[in-house]
Short mmCIF file of C-alpha atoms in Angstrom, two decimals:
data_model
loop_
_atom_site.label_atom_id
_atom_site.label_comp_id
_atom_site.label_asym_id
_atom_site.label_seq_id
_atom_site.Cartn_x
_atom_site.Cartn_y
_atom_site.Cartn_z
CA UNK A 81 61.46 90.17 25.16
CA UNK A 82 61.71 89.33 28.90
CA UNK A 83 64.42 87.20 28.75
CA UNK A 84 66.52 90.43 26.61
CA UNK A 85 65.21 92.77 29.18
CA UNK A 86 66.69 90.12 31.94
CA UNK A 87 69.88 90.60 30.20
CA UNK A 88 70.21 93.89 30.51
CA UNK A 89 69.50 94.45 34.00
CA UNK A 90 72.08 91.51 34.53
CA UNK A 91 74.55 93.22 32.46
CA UNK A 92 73.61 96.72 34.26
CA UNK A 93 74.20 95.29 37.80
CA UNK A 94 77.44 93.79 36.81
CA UNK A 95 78.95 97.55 35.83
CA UNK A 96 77.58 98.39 39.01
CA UNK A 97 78.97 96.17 41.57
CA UNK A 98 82.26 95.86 39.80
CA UNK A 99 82.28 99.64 41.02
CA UNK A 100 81.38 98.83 44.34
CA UNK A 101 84.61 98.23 46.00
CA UNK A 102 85.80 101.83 45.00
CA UNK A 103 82.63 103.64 46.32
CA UNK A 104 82.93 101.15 49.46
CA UNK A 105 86.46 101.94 50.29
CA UNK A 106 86.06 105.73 49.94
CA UNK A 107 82.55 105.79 51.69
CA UNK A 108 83.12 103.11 55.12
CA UNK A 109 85.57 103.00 57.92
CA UNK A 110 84.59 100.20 60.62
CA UNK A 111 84.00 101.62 63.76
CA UNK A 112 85.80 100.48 67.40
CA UNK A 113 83.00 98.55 69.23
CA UNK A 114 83.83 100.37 72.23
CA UNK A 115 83.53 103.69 71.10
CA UNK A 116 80.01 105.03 70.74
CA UNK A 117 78.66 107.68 67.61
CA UNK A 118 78.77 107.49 63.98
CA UNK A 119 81.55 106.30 61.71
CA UNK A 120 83.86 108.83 60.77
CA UNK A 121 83.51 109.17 56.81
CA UNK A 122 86.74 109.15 55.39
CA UNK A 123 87.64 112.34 52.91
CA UNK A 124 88.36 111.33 49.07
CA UNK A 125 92.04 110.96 48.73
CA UNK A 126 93.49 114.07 46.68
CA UNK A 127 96.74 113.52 44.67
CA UNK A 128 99.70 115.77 46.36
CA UNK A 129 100.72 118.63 44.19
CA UNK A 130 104.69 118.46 42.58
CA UNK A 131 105.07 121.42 44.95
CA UNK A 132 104.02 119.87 48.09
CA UNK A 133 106.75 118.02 50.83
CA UNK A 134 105.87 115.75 53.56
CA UNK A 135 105.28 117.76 56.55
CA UNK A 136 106.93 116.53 59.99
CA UNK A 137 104.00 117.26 62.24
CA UNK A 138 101.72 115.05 63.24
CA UNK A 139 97.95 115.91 63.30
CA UNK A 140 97.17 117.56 66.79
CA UNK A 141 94.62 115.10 69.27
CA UNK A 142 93.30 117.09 72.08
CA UNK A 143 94.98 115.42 74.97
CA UNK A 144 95.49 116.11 79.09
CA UNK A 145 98.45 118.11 79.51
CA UNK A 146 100.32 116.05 82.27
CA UNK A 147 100.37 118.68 85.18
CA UNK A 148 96.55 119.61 84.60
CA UNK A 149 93.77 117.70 86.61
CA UNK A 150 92.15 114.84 84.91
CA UNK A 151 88.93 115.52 83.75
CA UNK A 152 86.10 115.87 86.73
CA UNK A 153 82.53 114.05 86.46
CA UNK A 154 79.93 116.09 87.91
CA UNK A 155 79.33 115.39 90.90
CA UNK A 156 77.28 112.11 91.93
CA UNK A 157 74.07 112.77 94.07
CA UNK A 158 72.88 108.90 94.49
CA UNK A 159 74.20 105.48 93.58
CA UNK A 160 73.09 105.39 90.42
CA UNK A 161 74.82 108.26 89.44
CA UNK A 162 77.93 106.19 90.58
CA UNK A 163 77.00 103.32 88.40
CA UNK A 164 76.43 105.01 85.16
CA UNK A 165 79.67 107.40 85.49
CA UNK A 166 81.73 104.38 86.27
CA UNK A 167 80.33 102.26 83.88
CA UNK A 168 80.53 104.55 80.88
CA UNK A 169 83.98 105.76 81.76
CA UNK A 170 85.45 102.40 81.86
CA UNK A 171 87.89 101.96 79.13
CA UNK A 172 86.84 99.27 76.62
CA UNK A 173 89.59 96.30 75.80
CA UNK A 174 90.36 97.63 72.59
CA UNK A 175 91.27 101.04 74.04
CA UNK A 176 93.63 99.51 76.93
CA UNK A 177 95.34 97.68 74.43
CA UNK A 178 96.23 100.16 71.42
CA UNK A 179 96.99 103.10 74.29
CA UNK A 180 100.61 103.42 75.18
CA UNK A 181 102.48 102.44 78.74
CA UNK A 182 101.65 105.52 80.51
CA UNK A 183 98.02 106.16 79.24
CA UNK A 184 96.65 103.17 81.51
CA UNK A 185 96.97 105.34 84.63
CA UNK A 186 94.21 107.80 84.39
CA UNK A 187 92.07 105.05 82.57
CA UNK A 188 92.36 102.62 85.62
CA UNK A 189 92.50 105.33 88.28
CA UNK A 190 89.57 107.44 86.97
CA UNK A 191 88.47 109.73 89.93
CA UNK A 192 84.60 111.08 90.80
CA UNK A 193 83.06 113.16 93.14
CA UNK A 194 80.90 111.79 95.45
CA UNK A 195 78.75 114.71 96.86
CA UNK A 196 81.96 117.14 97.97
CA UNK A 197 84.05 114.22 98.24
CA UNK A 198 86.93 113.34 95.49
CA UNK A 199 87.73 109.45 95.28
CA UNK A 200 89.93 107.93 92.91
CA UNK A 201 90.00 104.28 91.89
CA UNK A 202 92.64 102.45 94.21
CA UNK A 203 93.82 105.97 95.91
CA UNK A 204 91.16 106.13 97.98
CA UNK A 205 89.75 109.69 99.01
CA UNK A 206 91.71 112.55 97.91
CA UNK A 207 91.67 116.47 98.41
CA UNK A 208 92.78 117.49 95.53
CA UNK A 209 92.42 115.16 91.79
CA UNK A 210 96.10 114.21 90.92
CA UNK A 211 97.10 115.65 87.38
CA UNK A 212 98.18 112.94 85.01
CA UNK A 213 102.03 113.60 85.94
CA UNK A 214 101.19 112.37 89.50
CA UNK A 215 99.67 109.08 88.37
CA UNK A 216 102.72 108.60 86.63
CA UNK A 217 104.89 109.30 88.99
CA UNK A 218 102.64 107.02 91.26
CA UNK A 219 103.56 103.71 89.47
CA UNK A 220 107.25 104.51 89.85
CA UNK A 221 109.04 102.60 92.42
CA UNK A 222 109.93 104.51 95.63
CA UNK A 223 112.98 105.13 96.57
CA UNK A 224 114.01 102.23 99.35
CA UNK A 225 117.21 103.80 100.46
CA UNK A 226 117.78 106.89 102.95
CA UNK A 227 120.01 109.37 101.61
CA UNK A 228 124.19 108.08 102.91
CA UNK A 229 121.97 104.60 104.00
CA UNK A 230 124.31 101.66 103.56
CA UNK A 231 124.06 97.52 104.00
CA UNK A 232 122.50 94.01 102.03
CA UNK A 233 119.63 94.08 100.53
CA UNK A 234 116.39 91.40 100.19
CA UNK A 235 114.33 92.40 97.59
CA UNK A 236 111.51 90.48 99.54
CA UNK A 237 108.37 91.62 98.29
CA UNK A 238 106.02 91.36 101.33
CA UNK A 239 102.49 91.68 100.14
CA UNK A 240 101.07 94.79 99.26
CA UNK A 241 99.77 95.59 95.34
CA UNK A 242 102.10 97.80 93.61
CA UNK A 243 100.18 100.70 92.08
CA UNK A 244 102.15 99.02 88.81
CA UNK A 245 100.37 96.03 89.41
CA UNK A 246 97.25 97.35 90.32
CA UNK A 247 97.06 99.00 86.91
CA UNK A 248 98.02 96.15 85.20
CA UNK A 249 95.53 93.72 86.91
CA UNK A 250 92.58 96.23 86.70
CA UNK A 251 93.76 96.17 82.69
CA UNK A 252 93.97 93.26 82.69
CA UNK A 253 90.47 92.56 83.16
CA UNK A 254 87.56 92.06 80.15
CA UNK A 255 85.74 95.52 80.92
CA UNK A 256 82.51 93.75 82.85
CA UNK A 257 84.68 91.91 85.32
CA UNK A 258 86.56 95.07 85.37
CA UNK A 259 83.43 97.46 85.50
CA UNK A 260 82.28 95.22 88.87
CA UNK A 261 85.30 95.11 90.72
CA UNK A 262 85.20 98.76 90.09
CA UNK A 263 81.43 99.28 91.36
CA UNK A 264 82.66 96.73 94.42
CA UNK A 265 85.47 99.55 95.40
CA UNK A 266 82.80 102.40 94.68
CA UNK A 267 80.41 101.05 96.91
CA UNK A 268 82.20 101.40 100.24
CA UNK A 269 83.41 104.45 98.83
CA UNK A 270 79.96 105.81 98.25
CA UNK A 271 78.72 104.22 102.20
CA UNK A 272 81.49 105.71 103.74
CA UNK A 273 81.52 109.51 101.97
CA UNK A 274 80.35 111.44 105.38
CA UNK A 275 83.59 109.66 106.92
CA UNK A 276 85.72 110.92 104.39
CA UNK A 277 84.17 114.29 104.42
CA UNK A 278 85.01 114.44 108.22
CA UNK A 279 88.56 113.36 107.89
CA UNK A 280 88.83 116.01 105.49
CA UNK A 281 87.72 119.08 107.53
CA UNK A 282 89.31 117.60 110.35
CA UNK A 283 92.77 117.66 108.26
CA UNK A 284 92.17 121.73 106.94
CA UNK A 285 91.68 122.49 110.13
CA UNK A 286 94.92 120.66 111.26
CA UNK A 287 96.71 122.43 108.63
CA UNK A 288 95.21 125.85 109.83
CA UNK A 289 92.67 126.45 106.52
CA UNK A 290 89.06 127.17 107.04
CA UNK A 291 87.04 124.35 106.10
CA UNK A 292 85.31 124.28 102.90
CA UNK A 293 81.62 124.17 103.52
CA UNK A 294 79.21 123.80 100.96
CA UNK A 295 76.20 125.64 100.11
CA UNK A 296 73.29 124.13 102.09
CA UNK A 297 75.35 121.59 104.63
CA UNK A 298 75.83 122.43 107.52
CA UNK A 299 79.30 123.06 109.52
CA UNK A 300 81.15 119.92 110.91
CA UNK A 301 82.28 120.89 114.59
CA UNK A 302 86.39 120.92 114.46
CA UNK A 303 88.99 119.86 116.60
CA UNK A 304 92.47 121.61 117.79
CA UNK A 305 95.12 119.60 116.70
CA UNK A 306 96.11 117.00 119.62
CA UNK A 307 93.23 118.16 121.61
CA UNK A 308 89.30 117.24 121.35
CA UNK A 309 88.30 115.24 118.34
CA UNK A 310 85.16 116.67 116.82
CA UNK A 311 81.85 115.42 116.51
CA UNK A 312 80.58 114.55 113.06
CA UNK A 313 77.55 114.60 112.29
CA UNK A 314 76.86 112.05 109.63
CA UNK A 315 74.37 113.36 106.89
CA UNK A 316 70.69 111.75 106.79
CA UNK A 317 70.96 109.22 104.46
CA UNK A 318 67.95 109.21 101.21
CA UNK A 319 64.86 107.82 101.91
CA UNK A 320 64.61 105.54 98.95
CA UNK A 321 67.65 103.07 98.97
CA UNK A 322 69.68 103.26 95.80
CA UNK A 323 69.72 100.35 93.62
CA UNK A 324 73.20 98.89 91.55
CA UNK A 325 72.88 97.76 88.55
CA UNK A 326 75.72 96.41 86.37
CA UNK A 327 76.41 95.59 83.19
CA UNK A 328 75.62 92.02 83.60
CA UNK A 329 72.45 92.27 85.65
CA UNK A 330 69.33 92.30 84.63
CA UNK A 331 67.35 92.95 87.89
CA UNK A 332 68.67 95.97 90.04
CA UNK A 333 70.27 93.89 93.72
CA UNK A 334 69.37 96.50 96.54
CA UNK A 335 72.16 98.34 98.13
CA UNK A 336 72.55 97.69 102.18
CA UNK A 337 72.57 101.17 104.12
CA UNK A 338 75.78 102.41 104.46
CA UNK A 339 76.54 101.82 108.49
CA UNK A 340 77.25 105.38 110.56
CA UNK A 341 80.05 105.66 113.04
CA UNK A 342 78.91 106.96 116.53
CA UNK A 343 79.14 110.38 117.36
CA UNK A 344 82.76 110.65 118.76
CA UNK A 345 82.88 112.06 122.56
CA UNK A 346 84.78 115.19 123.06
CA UNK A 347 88.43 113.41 123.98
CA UNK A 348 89.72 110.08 123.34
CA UNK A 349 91.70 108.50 126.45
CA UNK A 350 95.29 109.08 127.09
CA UNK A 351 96.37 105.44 125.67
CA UNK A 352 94.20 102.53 123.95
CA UNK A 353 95.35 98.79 122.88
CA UNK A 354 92.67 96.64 121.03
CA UNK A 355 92.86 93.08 120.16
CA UNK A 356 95.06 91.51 122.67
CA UNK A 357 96.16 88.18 121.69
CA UNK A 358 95.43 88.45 118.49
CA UNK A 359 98.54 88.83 116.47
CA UNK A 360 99.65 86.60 113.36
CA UNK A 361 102.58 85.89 111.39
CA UNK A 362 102.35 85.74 107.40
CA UNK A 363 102.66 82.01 106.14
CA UNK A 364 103.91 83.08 102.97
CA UNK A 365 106.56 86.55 101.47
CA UNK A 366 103.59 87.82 99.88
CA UNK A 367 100.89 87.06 102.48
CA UNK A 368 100.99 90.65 104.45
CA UNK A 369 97.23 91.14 103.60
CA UNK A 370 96.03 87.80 104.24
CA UNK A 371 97.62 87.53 107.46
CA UNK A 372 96.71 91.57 108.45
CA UNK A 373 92.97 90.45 107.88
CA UNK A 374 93.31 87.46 109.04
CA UNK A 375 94.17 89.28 112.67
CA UNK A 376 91.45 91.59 111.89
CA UNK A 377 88.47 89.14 111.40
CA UNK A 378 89.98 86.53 114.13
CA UNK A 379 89.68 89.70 116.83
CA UNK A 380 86.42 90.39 115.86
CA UNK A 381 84.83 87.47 115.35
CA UNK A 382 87.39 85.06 118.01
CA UNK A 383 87.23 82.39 115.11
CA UNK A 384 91.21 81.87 113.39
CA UNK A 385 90.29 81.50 109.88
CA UNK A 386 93.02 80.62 107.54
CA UNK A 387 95.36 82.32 105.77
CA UNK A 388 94.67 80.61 102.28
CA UNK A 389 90.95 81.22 102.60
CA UNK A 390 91.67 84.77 103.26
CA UNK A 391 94.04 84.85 100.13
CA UNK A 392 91.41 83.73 98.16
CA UNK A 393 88.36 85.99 99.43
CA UNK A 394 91.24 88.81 99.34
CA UNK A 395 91.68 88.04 95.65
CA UNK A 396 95.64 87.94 96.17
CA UNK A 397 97.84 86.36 94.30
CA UNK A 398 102.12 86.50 94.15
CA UNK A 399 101.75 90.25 93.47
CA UNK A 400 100.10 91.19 96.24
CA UNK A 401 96.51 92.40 97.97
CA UNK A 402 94.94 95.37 97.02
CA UNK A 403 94.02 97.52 99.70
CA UNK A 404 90.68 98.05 98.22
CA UNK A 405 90.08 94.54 98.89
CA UNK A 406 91.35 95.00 102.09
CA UNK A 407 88.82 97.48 102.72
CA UNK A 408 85.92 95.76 100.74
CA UNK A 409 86.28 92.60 102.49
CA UNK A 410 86.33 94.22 106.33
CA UNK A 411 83.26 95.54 105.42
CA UNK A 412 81.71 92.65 104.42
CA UNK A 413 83.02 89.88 107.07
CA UNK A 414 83.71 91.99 110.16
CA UNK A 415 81.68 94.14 112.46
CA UNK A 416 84.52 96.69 112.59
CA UNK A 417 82.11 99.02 110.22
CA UNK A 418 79.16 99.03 113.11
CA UNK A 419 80.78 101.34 115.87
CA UNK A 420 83.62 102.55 113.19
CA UNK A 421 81.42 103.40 110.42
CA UNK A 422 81.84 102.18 106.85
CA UNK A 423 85.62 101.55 106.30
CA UNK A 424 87.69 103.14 103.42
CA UNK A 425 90.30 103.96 101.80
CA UNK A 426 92.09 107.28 102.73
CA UNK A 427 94.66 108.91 101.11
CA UNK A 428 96.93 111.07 103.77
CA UNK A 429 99.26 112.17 101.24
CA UNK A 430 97.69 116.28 102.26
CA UNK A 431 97.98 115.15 105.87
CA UNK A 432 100.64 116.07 108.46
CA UNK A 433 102.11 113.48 111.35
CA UNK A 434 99.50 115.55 114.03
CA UNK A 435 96.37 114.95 111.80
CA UNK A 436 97.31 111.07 110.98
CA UNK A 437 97.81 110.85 114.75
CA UNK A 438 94.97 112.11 115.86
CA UNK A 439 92.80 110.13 113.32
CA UNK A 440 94.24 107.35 114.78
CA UNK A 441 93.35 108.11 118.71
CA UNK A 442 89.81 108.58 116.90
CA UNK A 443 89.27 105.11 115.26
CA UNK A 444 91.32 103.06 118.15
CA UNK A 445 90.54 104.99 121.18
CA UNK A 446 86.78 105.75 120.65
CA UNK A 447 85.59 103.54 117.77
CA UNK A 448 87.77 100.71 119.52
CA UNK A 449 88.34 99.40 115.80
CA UNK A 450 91.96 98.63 114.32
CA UNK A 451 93.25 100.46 111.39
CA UNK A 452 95.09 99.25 108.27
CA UNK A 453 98.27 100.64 107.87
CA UNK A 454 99.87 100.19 104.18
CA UNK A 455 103.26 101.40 104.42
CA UNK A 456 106.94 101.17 102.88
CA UNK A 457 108.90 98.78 105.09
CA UNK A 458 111.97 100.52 105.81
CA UNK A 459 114.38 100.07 108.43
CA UNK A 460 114.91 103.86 108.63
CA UNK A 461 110.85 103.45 109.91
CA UNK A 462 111.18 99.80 111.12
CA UNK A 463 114.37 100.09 113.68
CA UNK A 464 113.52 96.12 114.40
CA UNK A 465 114.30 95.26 111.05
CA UNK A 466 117.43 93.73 109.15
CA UNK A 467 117.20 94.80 105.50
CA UNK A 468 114.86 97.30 103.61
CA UNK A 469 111.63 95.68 101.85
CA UNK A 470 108.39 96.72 99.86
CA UNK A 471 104.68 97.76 100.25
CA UNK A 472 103.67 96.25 103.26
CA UNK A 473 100.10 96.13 105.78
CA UNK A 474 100.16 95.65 109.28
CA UNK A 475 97.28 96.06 112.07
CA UNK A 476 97.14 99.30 113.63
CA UNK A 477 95.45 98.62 117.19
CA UNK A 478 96.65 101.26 119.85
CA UNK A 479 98.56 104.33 120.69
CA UNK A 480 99.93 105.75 123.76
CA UNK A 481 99.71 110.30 123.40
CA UNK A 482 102.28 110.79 125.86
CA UNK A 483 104.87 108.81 124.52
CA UNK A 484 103.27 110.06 120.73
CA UNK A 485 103.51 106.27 119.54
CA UNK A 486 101.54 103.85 117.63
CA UNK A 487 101.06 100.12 118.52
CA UNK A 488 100.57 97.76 115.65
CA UNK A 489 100.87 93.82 114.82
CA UNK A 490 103.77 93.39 112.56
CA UNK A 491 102.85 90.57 110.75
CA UNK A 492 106.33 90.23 108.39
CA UNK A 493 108.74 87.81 110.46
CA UNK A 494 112.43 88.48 108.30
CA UNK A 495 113.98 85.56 110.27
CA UNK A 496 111.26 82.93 108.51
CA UNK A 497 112.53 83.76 104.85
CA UNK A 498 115.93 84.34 105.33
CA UNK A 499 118.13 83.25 108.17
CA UNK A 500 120.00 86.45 108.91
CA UNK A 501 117.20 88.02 108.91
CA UNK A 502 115.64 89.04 112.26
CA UNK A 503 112.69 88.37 114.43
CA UNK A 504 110.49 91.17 113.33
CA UNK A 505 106.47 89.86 113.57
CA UNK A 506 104.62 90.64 117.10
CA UNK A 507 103.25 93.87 118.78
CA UNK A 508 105.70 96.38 118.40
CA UNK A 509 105.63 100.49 119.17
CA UNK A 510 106.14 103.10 116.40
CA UNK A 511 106.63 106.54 116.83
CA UNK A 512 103.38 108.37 115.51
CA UNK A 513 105.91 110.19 113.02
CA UNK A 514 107.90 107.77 111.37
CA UNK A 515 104.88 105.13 110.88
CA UNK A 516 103.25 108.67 109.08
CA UNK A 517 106.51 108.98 107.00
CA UNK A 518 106.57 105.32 106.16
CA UNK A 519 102.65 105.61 105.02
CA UNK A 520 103.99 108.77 102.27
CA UNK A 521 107.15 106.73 101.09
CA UNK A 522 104.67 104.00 99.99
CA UNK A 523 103.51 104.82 96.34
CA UNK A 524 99.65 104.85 97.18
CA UNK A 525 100.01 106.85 100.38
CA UNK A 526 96.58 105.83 101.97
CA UNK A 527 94.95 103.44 104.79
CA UNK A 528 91.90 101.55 105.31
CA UNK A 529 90.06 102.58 108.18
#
């Protein structure tokens, strides 16, 4: 009797499982490993009636119309605030590669509020969150010529990283490598928010708006445009230190205290020129950052390091240098952050030529600290030059207010990579205005300082 009873449990559980595949196929769906929540239960499939016809529309997904803002975080009170939003909005590798070309944008250059302050991923700080149309239109090539402009071209691409590139690189990238370099440009982001939040009412008040001020914080003093530069007041920083913690750490690594600029006094003077002596020349067409740092660090530190070991630290390569790296990497070699304040990247895209001008008499006439200027290098900008090139950094490192110019250390030498080119690299003199216009026609429209 067992062994018949065996039999027919056998038999039982072979009408069973040769079911299984049916109820299996109507019951699971496998689930993304990126995406979090349950699986989505498929509906039984229903045979269409001899009445129905294929409809043409496709199934609605809720998506970001392209001239609305992206979608806001809330706002991020300490570090690890920071480190959770950027961690969980990090697109998984799955998602960056079944998107389509223009999706990648807003994935890579997410943007969160830091206290009042709006920073976006390889923008820098922003007023205002760019709608999805403007990140697109951000990883279109500008527009090298002047309208009736004439003459050769080199298509010599001098150094800077495309926001094309940038995108693709960041993409590029398995999400924890990606999610670190992202906390890396976050970081001086977070350490230098009261610096952004200056430049910002300084700006409005440039462009004759009344300063936001939040509930509870108190009013930055402001400064008439040209005339006295205020004096911030840089906001007490926490009393506990905020830890990071990554993905790929187990133990939270403390964050250093974000370094505070001094108060500025109540006029920079007529004319300032830092660095003296200090200029280089890039060893290579793609070398603009390496060789703008490597005038940077030499100044500050009056040791010449080399180009190639600033390529490396830089993270360049033949596409170009980031100028988050830029940024991230004066921070951590230099002392240009001690009387400057945390250095970061600014967009001036809502600026006008007085505001970026007086910012500048700011950081180089008070601070005493060089700027990095990430421009378009145009000869319509760049009278010295032969032919029209790309995305470009030099050193910004003086200005004289009466003549309303900027001194910098072109670093791009057009005679050493082609022969008619001409000898461009040195100290040269830009008027306030055009090296403005030249920072707008380049696609990120920002500077480290």
């Amino acid at each position: 009797m067992p062994t018949a009873a065996r039999g027919a449990t056998l038999i039982l559980l072979g009408a069973l499982l040769a079911q299984a595949p049916l109820l299996t196929a109507a019951a699971y769906q496998p689930r993304d490993p990126e995406q979090s929540g349950p699986p989505v239960t498929a509906a039984p499939p229903t045979a269409p009636t001899p009445t129905s016809n294929p409809t043409a529309t496709p199934t609605a997904t809720p998506t970001t119309t392209p001239s609305q803002p992206l979608p806001e975080q809330p706002a991020a009170r300490s570090w690890s605030d920071v480190v959770k939003q950027v961690t969980e909005t990090s697109p998984g590798d799955l998602q960056l590669r079944s998107v389509d070309t223009s999706a990648p944008a807003s994935s890579i250059m997410r943007c969160f509020k830091l206290d009042d302050e709006n920073y976006c991923l390889g923008l820098g700080f922003v007023d205002q969150i760019p709608t999805g149309a403007q990140l697109e239109a951000t990883l279109s090539p500008p527009d090298r010529h002047a309208d009736g402009e004439v003459g050769d071209e080199q298509d010599i691409p001098t150094g800077d990283l495309t926001p094309a590139a940038f995108v693709a690189e960041r993409a590029s990238m398995p999400k924890t490598t990606r999610v670190n370099v992202e906390l890396d440009e976050m970081q001086a982001a977070w350490d230098g928010r009261d610096k952004a939040r200056a430049l910002r009412l300084l700006a409005d008040q440039a462009a004759g708006q009344e300063p936001a001020v939040q509930p509870g914080s108190e009013a930055t003093p402001q400064a008439t445009p040209g005339g006295p530069t205020p004096t911030v007041t840089p906001t007490t920083p926490p009393t506990a230190t905020p830890t990071r913690t990554t993905p790929t750490q187990a133990t939270p690594t403390p964050v250093p205290t974000p370094v505070q600029p001094p108060a500025a006094p109540v006029k920079p003077p007529a004319s300032s020129y830092i660095m003296k002596g200090f200029q280089t020349s890039q060893e290579k067409g793609y070398w603009c950052g390496p060789a703008t740092f490597q005038s940077i660090d030499w100044a500050d530190d009056n040791q010449k390091d080399t180009q190639a070991s600033w390529a490396k630290d830089l993270g360049a390569t033949t596409s170009g240098t980031a100028i988050s790296a830029m940024v991230e990497q004066t921070n951590l070699k230099t002392n240009w952050d001690k009387p400057a304040g945390t250095y970061i990247v600014q967009s001036v895209s809502s600026w006008n030529a007085q505001t970026f001008f007086t910012v500048h008499q700011t950081h180089l006439g008070v601070y005493k600290a060089p700027v990095i200027e990430h421009v378009q290098l145009l000869k319509r900008y760049f009278p010295y030059l032969a032919f029209n090139h790309s995305g470009h950094y030099q050193v910004g490192r003086g200005y004289d207010r009466a003549k309303g110019t900027i001194g910098i250390y072109e670093v791009f030498n057009e005679r050493r990579f082609n022969s008619r080119g001409n000898v461009t690299d040195g100290p040269r003199n830009i008027p306030a205005s055009a090296l403005f216009n030249a920072t707008l026609a380049n696609s990120f429209k920002n500077i480290g300082l």
